[in-house]
Coordinates of C-alpha atoms and ligand atoms in Angstrom, one line a residue:
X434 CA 28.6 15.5 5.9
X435 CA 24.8 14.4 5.4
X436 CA 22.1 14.4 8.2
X437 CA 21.6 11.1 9.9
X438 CA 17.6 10.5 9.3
X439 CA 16.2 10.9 13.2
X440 CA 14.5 8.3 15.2
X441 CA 11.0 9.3 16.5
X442 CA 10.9 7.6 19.9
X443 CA 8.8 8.3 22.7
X444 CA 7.3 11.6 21.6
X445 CA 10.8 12.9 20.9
X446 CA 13.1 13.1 17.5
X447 CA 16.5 11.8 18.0
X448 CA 19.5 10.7 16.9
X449 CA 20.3 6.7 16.6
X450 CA 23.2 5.1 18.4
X451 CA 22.8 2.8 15.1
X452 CA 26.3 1.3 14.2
X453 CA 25.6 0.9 10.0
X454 CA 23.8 3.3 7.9
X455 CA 22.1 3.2 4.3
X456 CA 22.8 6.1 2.1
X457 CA 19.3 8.0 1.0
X458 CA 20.2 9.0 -2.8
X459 CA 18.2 11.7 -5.1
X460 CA 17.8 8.9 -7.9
X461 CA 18.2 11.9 -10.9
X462 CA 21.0 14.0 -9.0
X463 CA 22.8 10.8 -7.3
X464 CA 23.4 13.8 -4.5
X465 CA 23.1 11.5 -1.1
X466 CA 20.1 13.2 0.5
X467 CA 20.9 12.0 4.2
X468 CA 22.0 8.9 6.2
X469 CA 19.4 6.2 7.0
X470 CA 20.4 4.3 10.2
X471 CA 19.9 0.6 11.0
X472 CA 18.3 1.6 14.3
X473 CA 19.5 -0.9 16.9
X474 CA 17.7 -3.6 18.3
X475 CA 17.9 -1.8 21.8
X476 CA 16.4 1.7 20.1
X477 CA 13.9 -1.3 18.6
X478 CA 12.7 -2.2 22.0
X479 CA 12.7 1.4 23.7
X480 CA 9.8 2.0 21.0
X481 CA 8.3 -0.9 21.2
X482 CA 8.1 -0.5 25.3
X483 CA 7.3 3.0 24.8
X484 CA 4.2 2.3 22.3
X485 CA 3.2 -0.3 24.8
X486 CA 3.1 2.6 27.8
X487 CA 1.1 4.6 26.3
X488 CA -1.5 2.3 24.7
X489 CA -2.8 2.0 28.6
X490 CA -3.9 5.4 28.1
X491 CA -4.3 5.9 24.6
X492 CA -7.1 2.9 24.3
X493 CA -8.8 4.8 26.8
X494 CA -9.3 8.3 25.1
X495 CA -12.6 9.0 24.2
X496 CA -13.2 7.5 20.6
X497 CA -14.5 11.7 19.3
X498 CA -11.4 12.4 21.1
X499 CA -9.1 10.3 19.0
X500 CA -11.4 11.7 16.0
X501 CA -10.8 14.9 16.7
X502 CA -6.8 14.9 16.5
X503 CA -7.0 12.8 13.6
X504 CA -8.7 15.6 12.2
X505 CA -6.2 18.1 13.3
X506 CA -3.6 16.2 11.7
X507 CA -5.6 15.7 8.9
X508 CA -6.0 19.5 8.1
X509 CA -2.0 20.1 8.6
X510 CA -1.4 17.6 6.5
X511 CA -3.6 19.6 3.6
X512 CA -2.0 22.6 4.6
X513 CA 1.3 21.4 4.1
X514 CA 0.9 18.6 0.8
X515 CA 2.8 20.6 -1.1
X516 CA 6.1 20.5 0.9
X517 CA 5.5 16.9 1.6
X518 CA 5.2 16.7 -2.2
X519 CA 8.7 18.3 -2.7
X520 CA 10.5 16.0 -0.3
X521 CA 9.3 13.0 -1.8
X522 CA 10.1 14.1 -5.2
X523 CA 13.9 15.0 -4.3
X524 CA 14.2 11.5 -2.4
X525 CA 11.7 9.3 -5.2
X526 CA 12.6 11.5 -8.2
X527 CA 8.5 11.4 -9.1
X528 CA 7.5 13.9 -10.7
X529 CA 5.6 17.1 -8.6
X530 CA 2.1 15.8 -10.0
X531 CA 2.8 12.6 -9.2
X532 CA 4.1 13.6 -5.8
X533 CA 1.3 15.5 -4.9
X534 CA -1.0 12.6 -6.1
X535 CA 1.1 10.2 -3.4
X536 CA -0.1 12.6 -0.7
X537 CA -3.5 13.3 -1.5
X538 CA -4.4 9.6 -1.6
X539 CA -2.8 9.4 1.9
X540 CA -4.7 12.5 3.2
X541 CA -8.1 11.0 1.9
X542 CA -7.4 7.9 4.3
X543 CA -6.9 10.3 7.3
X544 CA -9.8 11.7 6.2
X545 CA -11.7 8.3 6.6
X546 CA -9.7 7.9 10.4
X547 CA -11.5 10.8 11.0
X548 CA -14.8 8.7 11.0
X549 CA -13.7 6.6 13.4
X550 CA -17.0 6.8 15.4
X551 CA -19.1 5.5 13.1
X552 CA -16.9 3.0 12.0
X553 CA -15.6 1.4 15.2
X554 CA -19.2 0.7 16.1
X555 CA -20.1 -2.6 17.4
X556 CA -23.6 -4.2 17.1
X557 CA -26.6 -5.0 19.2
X558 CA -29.9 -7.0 19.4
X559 CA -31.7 -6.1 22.2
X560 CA -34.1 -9.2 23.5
X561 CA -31.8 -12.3 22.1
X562 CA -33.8 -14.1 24.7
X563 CA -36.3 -12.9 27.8
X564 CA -34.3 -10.2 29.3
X565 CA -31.2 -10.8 27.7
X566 CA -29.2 -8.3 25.0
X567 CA -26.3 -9.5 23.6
X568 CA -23.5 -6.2 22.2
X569 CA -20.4 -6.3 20.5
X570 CA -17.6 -4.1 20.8
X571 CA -14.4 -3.9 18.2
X572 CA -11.5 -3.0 20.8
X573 CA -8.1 -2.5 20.2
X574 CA -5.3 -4.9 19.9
X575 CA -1.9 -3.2 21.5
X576 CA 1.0 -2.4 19.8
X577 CA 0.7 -2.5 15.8
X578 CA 4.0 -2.4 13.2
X579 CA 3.4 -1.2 9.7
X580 CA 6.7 -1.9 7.1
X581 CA 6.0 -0.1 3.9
X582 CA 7.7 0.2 0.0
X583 CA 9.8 3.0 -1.6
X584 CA 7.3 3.6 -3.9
X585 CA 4.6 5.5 -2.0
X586 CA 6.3 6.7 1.1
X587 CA 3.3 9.3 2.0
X588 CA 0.4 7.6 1.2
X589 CA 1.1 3.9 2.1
X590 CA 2.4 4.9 5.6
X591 CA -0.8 7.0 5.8
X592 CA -2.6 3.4 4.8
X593 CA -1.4 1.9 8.0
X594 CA -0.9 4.3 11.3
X595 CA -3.7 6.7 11.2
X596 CA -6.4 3.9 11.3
X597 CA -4.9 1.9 13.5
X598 CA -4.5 4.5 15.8
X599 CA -8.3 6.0 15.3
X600 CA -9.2 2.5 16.4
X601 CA -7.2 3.2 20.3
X602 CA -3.9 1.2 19.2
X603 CA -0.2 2.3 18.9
X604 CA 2.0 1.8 16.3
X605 CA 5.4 1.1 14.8
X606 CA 6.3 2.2 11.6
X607 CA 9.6 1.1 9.7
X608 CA 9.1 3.1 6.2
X609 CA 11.4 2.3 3.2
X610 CA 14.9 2.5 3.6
X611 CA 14.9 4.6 0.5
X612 CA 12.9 7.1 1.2
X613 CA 12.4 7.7 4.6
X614 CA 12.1 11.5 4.4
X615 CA 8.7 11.9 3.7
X616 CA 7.4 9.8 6.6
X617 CA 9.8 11.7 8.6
X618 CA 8.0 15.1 7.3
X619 CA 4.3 13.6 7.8
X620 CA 5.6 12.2 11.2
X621 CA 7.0 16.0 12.4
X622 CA 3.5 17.3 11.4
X623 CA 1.9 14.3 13.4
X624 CA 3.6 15.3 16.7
X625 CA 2.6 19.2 16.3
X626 CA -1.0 17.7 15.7
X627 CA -1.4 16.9 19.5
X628 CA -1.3 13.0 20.0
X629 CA -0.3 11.8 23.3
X630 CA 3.6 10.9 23.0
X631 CA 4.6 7.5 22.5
X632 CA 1.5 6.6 20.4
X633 CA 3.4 6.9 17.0
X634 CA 6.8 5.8 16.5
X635 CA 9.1 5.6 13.7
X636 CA 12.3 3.1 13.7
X637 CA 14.7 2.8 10.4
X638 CA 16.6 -0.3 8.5
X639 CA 16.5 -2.9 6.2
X640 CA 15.6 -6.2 7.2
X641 CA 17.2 -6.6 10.5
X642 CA 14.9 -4.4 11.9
X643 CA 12.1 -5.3 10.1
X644 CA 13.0 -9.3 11.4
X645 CA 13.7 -7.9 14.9
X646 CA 10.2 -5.5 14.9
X647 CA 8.2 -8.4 13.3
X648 CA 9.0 -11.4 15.9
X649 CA 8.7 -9.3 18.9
X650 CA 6.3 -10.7 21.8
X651 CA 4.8 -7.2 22.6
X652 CA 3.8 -6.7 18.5
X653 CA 0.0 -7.7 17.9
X654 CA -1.1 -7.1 14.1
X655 CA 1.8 -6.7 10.8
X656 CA 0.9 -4.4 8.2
X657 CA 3.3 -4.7 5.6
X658 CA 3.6 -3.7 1.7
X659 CA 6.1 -4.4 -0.9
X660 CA 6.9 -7.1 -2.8
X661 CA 5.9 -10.8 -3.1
X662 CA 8.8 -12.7 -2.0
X663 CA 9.1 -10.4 0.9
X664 CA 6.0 -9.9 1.7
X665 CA 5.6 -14.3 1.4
X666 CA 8.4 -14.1 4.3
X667 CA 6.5 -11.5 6.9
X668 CA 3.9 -13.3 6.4
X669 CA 5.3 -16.9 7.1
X670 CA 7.3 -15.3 10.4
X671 CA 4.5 -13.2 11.6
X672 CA 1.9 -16.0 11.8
X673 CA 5.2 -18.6 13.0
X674 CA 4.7 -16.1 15.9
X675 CA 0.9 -15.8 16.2
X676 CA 0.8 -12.2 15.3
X677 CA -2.1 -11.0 12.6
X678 CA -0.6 -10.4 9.5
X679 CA -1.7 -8.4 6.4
X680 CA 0.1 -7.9 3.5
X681 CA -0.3 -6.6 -0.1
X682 CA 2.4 -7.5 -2.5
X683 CA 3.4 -7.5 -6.3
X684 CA 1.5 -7.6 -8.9
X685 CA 1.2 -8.1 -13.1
X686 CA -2.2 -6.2 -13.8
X687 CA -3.2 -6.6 -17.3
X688 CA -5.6 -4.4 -19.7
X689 CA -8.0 -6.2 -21.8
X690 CA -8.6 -3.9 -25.1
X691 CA -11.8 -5.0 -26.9
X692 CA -12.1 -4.0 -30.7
X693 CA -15.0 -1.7 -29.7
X694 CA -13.4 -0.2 -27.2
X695 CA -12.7 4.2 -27.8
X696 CA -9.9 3.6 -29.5
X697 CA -8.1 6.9 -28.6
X698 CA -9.3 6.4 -24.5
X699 CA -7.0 3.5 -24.9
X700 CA -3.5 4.7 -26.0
X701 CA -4.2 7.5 -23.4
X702 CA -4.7 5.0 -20.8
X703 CA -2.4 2.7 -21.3
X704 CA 0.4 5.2 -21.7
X705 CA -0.4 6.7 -18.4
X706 CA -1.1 3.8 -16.7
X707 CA 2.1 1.8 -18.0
X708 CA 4.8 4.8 -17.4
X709 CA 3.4 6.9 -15.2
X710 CA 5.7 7.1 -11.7
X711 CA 8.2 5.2 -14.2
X712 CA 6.5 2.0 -14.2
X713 CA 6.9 1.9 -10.1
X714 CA 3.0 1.6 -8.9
X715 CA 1.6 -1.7 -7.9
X716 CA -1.2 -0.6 -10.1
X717 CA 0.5 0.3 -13.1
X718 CA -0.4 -1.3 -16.0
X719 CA 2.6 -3.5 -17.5
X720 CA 0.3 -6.0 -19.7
X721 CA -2.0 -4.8 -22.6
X722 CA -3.7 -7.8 -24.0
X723 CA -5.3 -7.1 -27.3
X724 CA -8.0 -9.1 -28.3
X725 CA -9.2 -9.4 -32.1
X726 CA -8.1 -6.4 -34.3
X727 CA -7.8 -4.2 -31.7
X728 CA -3.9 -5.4 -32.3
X729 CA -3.8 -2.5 -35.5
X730 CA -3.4 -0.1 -32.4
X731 CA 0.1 -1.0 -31.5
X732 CA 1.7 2.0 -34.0
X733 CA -0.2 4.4 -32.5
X734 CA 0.4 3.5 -29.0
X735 CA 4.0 2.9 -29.9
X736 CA 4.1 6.4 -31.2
X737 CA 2.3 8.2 -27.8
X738 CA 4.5 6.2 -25.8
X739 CA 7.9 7.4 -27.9
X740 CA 6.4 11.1 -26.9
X741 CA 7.0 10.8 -23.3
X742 CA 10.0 11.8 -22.0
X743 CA 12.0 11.3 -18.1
X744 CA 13.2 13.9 -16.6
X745 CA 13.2 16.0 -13.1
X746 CA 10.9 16.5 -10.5
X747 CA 10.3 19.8 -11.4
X748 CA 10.3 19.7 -15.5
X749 CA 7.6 20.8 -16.8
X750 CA 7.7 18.4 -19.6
X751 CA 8.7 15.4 -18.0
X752 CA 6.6 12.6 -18.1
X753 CA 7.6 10.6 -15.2
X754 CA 11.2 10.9 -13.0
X755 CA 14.1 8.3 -12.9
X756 CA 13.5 4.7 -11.4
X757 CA 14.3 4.5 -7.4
X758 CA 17.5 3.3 -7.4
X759 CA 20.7 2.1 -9.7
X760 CA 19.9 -1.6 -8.6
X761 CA 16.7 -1.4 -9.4
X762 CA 17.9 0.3 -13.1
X763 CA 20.0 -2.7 -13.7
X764 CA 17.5 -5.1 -12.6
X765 CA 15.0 -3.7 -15.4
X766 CA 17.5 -3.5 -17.8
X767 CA 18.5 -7.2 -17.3
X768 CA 14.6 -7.9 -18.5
X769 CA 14.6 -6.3 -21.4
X770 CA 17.8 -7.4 -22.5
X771 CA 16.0 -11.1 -21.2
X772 CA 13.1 -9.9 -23.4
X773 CA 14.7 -9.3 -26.4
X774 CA 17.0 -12.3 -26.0
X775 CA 13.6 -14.8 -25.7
X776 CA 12.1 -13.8 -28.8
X777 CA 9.7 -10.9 -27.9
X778 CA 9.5 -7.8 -30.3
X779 CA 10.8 -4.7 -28.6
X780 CA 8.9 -2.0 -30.5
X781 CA 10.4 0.7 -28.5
X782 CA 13.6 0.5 -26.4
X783 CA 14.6 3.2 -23.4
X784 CA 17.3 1.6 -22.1
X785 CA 19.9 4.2 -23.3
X786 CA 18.0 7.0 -22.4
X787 CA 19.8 9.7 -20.4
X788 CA 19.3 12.7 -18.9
X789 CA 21.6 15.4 -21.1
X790 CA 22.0 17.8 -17.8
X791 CA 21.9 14.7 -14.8
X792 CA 23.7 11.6 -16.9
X793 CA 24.6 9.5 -13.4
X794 CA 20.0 9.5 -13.1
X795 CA 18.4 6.0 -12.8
X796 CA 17.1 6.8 -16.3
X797 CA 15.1 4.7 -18.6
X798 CA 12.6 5.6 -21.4
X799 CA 9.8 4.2 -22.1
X800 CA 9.7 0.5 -23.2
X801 CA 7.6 -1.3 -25.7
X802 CA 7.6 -5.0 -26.3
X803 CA 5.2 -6.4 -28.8
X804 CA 4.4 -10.7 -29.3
X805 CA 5.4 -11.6 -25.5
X806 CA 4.5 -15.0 -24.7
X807 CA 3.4 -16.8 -21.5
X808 CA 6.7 -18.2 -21.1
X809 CA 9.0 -15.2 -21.1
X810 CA 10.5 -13.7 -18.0
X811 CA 9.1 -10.2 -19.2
X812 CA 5.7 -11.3 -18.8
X813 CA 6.2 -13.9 -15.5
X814 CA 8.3 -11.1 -13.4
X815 CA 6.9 -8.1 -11.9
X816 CA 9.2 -5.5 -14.1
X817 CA 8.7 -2.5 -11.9
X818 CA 9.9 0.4 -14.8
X819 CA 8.4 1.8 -17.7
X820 CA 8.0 -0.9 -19.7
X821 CA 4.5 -2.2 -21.4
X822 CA 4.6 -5.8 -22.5
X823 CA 2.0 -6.3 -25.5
X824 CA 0.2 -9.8 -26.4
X825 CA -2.5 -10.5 -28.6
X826 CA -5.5 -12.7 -28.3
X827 CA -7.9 -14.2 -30.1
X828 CA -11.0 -13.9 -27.3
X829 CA -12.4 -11.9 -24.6
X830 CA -12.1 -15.4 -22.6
X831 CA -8.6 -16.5 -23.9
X832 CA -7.6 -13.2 -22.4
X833 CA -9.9 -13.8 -19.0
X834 CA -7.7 -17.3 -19.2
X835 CA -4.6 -15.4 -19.5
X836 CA -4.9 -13.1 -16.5
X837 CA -6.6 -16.1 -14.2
X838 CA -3.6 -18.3 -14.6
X839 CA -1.4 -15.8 -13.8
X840 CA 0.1 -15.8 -9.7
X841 CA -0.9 -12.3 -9.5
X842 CA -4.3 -10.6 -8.7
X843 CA -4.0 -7.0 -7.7
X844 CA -5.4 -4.6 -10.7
X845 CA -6.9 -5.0 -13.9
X846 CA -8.7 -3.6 -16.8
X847 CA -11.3 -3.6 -19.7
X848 CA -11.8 -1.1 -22.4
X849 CA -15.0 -2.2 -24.4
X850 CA -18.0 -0.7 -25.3
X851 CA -20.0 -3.8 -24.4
X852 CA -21.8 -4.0 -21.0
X853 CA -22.4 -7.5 -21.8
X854 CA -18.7 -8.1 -22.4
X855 CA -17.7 -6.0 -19.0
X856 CA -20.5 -8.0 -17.1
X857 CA -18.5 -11.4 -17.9
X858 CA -15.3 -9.9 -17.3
X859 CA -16.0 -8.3 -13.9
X860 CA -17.5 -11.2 -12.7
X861 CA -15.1 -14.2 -14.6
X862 CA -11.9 -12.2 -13.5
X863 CA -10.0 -13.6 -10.7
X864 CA -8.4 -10.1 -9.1
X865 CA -9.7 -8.0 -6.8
X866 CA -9.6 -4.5 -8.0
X867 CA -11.1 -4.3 -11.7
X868 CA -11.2 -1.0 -13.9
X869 CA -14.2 -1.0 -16.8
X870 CA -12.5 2.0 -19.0
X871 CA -10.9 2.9 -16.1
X872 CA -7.3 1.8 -16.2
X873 CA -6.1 1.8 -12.5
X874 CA -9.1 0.8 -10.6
X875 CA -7.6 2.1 -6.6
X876 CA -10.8 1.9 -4.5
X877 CA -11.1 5.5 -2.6
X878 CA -10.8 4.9 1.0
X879 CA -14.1 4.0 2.5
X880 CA -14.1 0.9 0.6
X881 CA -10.3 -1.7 0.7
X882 CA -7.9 -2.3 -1.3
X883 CA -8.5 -6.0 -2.0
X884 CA -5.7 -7.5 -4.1
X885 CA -6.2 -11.1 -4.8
X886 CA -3.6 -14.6 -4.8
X887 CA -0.3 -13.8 -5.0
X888 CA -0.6 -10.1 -4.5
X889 CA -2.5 -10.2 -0.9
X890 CA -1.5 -12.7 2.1
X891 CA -4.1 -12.2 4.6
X892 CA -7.8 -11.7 5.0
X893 CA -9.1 -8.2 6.1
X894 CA -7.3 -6.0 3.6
X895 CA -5.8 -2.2 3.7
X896 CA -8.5 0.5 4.5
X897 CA -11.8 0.6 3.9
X898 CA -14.2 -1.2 6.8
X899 CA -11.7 -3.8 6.5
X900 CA -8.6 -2.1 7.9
X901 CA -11.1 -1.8 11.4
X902 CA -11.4 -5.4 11.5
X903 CA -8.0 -6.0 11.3
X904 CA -6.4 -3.4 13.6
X905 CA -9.7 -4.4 16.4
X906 CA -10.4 -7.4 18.2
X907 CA -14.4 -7.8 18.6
X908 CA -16.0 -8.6 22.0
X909 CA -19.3 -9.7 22.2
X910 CA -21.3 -9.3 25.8
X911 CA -24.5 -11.3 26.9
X912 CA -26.1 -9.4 29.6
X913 CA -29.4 -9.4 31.9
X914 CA -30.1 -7.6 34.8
X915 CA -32.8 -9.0 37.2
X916 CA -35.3 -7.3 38.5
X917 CA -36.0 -6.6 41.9
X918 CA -37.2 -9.1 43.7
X919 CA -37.1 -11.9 40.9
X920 CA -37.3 -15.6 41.4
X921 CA -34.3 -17.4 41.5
X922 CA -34.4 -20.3 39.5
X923 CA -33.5 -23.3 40.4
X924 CA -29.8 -24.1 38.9
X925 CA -30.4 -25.0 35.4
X926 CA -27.3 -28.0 34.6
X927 CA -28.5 -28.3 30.8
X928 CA -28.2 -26.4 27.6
X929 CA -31.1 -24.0 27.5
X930 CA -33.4 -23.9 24.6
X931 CA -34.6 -21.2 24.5
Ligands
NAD569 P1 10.5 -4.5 -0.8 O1 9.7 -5.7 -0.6 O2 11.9 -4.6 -1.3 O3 10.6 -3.6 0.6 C1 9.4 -3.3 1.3 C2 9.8 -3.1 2.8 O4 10.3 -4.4 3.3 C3 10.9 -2.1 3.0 O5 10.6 -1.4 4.2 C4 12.2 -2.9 3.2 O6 13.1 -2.3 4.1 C5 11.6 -4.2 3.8 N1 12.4 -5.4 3.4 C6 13.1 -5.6 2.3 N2 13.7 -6.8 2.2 C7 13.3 -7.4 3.4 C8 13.6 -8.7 3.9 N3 14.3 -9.6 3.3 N4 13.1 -9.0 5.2 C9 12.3 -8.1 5.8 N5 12.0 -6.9 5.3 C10 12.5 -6.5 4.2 O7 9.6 -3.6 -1.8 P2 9.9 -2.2 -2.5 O8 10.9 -2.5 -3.6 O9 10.2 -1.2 -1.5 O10 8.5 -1.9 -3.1 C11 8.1 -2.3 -4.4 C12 7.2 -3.5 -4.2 O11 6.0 -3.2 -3.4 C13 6.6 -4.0 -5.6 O12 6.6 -5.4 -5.6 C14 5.1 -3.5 -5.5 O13 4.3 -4.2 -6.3 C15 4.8 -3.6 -4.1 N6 3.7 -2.8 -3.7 C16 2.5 -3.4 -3.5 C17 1.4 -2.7 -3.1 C18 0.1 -3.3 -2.9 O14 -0.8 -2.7 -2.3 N7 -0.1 -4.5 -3.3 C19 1.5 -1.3 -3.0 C20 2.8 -0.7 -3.3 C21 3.9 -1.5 -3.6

């Protein structure tokens, strides 16, 4: 009999009362890991009334206060990144690099929570007229909800909670249903970190909850990430009910390979880029767009990419682990099968790859499809698994034409040797996060991560100076204090110019 995943409601782990549970799989081993529970709707709004409790206090803790837990859980977290790497390999199947990558990133936001007095600072011009300053304040909003995606379940929690917290609010998070373990662990390390109870709380399910958490009166701001259609529908209910809604979605991020470009740099890149965490990062890349006769490369990347091999968390010649889950297996084994059946030229095919020792794994190898045109579902649908569509282009612009007219805007890429060529790109390209020989341009945490279109609904993005915008409210004060004795004017019934 498997553990049912805990609640953690008002300060406290506990069990839910939850009537319908999700199984949480090890995707190489297929052993079930623990049961998820669809917290009930009650449970939902114990949390929610809880969160809303102790945000009376909580807003009122002194902002170097608030700084200094964060740093306290900030440190446990580095102290224990490595366990919190094993648990989200067992319940991802990433591999330990990869895991311990997922954290890091996470810990380096905390890290920027911890500068929460510099950031949360407001603004003031002294004098705006005679005797009169005018200050702003960014103040908290209430109660926040973050839902987040299987495929980071450290560090895109560790987006949401810990800045929105830094900046006085509380928070509800509802992390994957596939992989709620790791939160769980970061969450456990949280309450021995010292926060006042109530201020953090974590609720499980599938989209019940989420549609129950997300419509609630008491809820201010919506964080969410995952995919597009999902992400389209949070975003449509959330703003239905006046809430503040962020939230970064799928994504097609193509790399632009210039025939000057170091040739070798590239097959590296793309191999790691395009298979890494088995295709599963909303960064990856999954289009390499070859302009001129940079095309010649194809063998060679076809070869690097038919070196790389699947296989357990803790192999140490595994390349990358098995995909999430076996729906999300089939579902990228329909596309290529899709691929092949619309005409594009599958150079390399990992679909009946298996593990020899763990044969049951969400296994596929890498993928390689080469002449993929506009019109094919491989290059239209976010693929989500190892797989690297290839196309081939005459132009820097007729690939700059290719990646604008597609929905998506999160990540791209240009390998060139040319600043004149980079200049155009970077400023011509219509994504937000763009990669000049650097294939997965993620912003570290004191800037945002600003995907574009169809990967961002929204306007102040994740982290950065952004993520305080969104989770504050700003108040702006006029003020003037007479002196003693002053003459009282005689009522003024006008405008005043002043
Ligand atoms: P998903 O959209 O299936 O699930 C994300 C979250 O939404 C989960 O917590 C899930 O329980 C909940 N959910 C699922 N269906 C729902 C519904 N119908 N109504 C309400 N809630 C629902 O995404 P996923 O498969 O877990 O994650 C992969 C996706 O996330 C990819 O599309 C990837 O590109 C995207 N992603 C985007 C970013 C980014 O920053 N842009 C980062 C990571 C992942």
């Amino acid at each position: 009999m498997t553990h049912s995943v805990p609640l953690y409601l008002d300060g406290e782990f506990v069990e839910s009362q939850a009537h319908r549970s999700i199984a949480n799989i090890n995707p190489a081993t297929q052993l079930t890991l623990a049961q998820v529970p669809c917290t009930t709707f009650e449970e939902i709004d114990r949390a929610i009334a809880s969160a809303e409790q102790a945000f009376k206090d909580w807003r009122d803790v002194p902002v170097p206060e608030r700084a200094r837990l964060m740093m306290n859980f900030c440190q446990r977290l580095k102290d224990q990144q490595d366990d919190i790497a094993e648990t989200l390999s067992q319940e991802t199947g990433k591999i330990f690099a990869d895991a311990k990558g997922d954290v890091w990133r996470g810990i380096e936001v905390v890290e920027h929570a911890c500068n929460i007095p510099s950031l949360i600072m407001g603004e003031t011009v002294e004098n705006v007229a005679r005797d009169i300053d005018t200050s702003s304040y960014l103040q908290p909003l209430g109660v926040c909800a973050g839902i987040t995606p299987f495929n980071f379940p450290a560090m895109i929690p560790l987006w949401m909670f810990p800045l929105a917290l830094a900046c006085g609010n509380t928070f509800i998070l509802k992390p994957s249903e596939q992989d709620p373990l790791t939160p769980m662990q970061i969450a456990e390390i949280f309450q021995q970190a010292g926060f006042p109870k109530g201020v953090l709380q974590v609720i499980h399910g599938d989209r019940e909850q989420v549609d129950h958490l997300i419509t609630h009166p008491a809820i201010k701001a919506i964080s969410f990430v995952g995919s597009a259609r999902v992400g389209q529908h949070i975003y449509r209910s959330g703003t239905d009910h006046l809430k503040r809604v962020q939230c970064m979605t799928g994504a097609k991020n193509h790399m632009v390979i210039m025939p000057d470009a170091d040739r070798q740099q590239v097959i590296s890149h793309l191999v790691g880029s395009s298979v890494g965490a088995a295709g599963q990062r909303c960064m990856a890349i999954s289009v390499a767009v070859f302009v001129g006769d940079s095309v010649q490369w194809l063998d060679e990347l076809k070869d690097a990419m038919s070196k790389v091999k699947p296989g357990l968390w803790n192999e140490e010649d595994a390349g990358f682990g098995p995909l999430i889950s076996g729906a999300a297996r089939q579902r990228v084994l329909g596309l290529i099968e899709q691929g092949k059946e619309e005409g594009a030229d599958c150079l390399l095919d990992g679909s009946g790859f298996t593990h020899p020792d763990y044969p049951d794994g969400n296994w596929i190898g890498p993928t390689l499809f080469a002449d993929v045109k506009p019109h094919m579902s491989i290059y239209k649908e976010e693929i989500f698994g190892p797989v690297l569509i290839t196309m081939h282009v005459d132009s820097l612009d007729e690939a700059l034409d290719l990646i604008n007219n597609n929905p998506y805007g999160n990540g791209t890429s240009l390998f060139t040797n040319s600043g004149g060529a980079a200049r155009h790109f970077q400023r011509n390209v219509l994504v937000g996060q763009v990669g000049i020989n650097v294939p997965i341009p993620v912003p570290l945490p004191f800037f945002s991560f600003t995907g574009w279109r169809q990967s961002f609904y929204g306007d102040q993005h994740a982290y950065g100076k952004q993520a305080i915008r969104f989770y504050t409210e700003t108040k702006t004060v006029i003020s003037r204090w007479f002196h003693h004795g002053e003459e009282v004017q005689r009522p003024n019934l006008t405008i005043q110019m002043r």
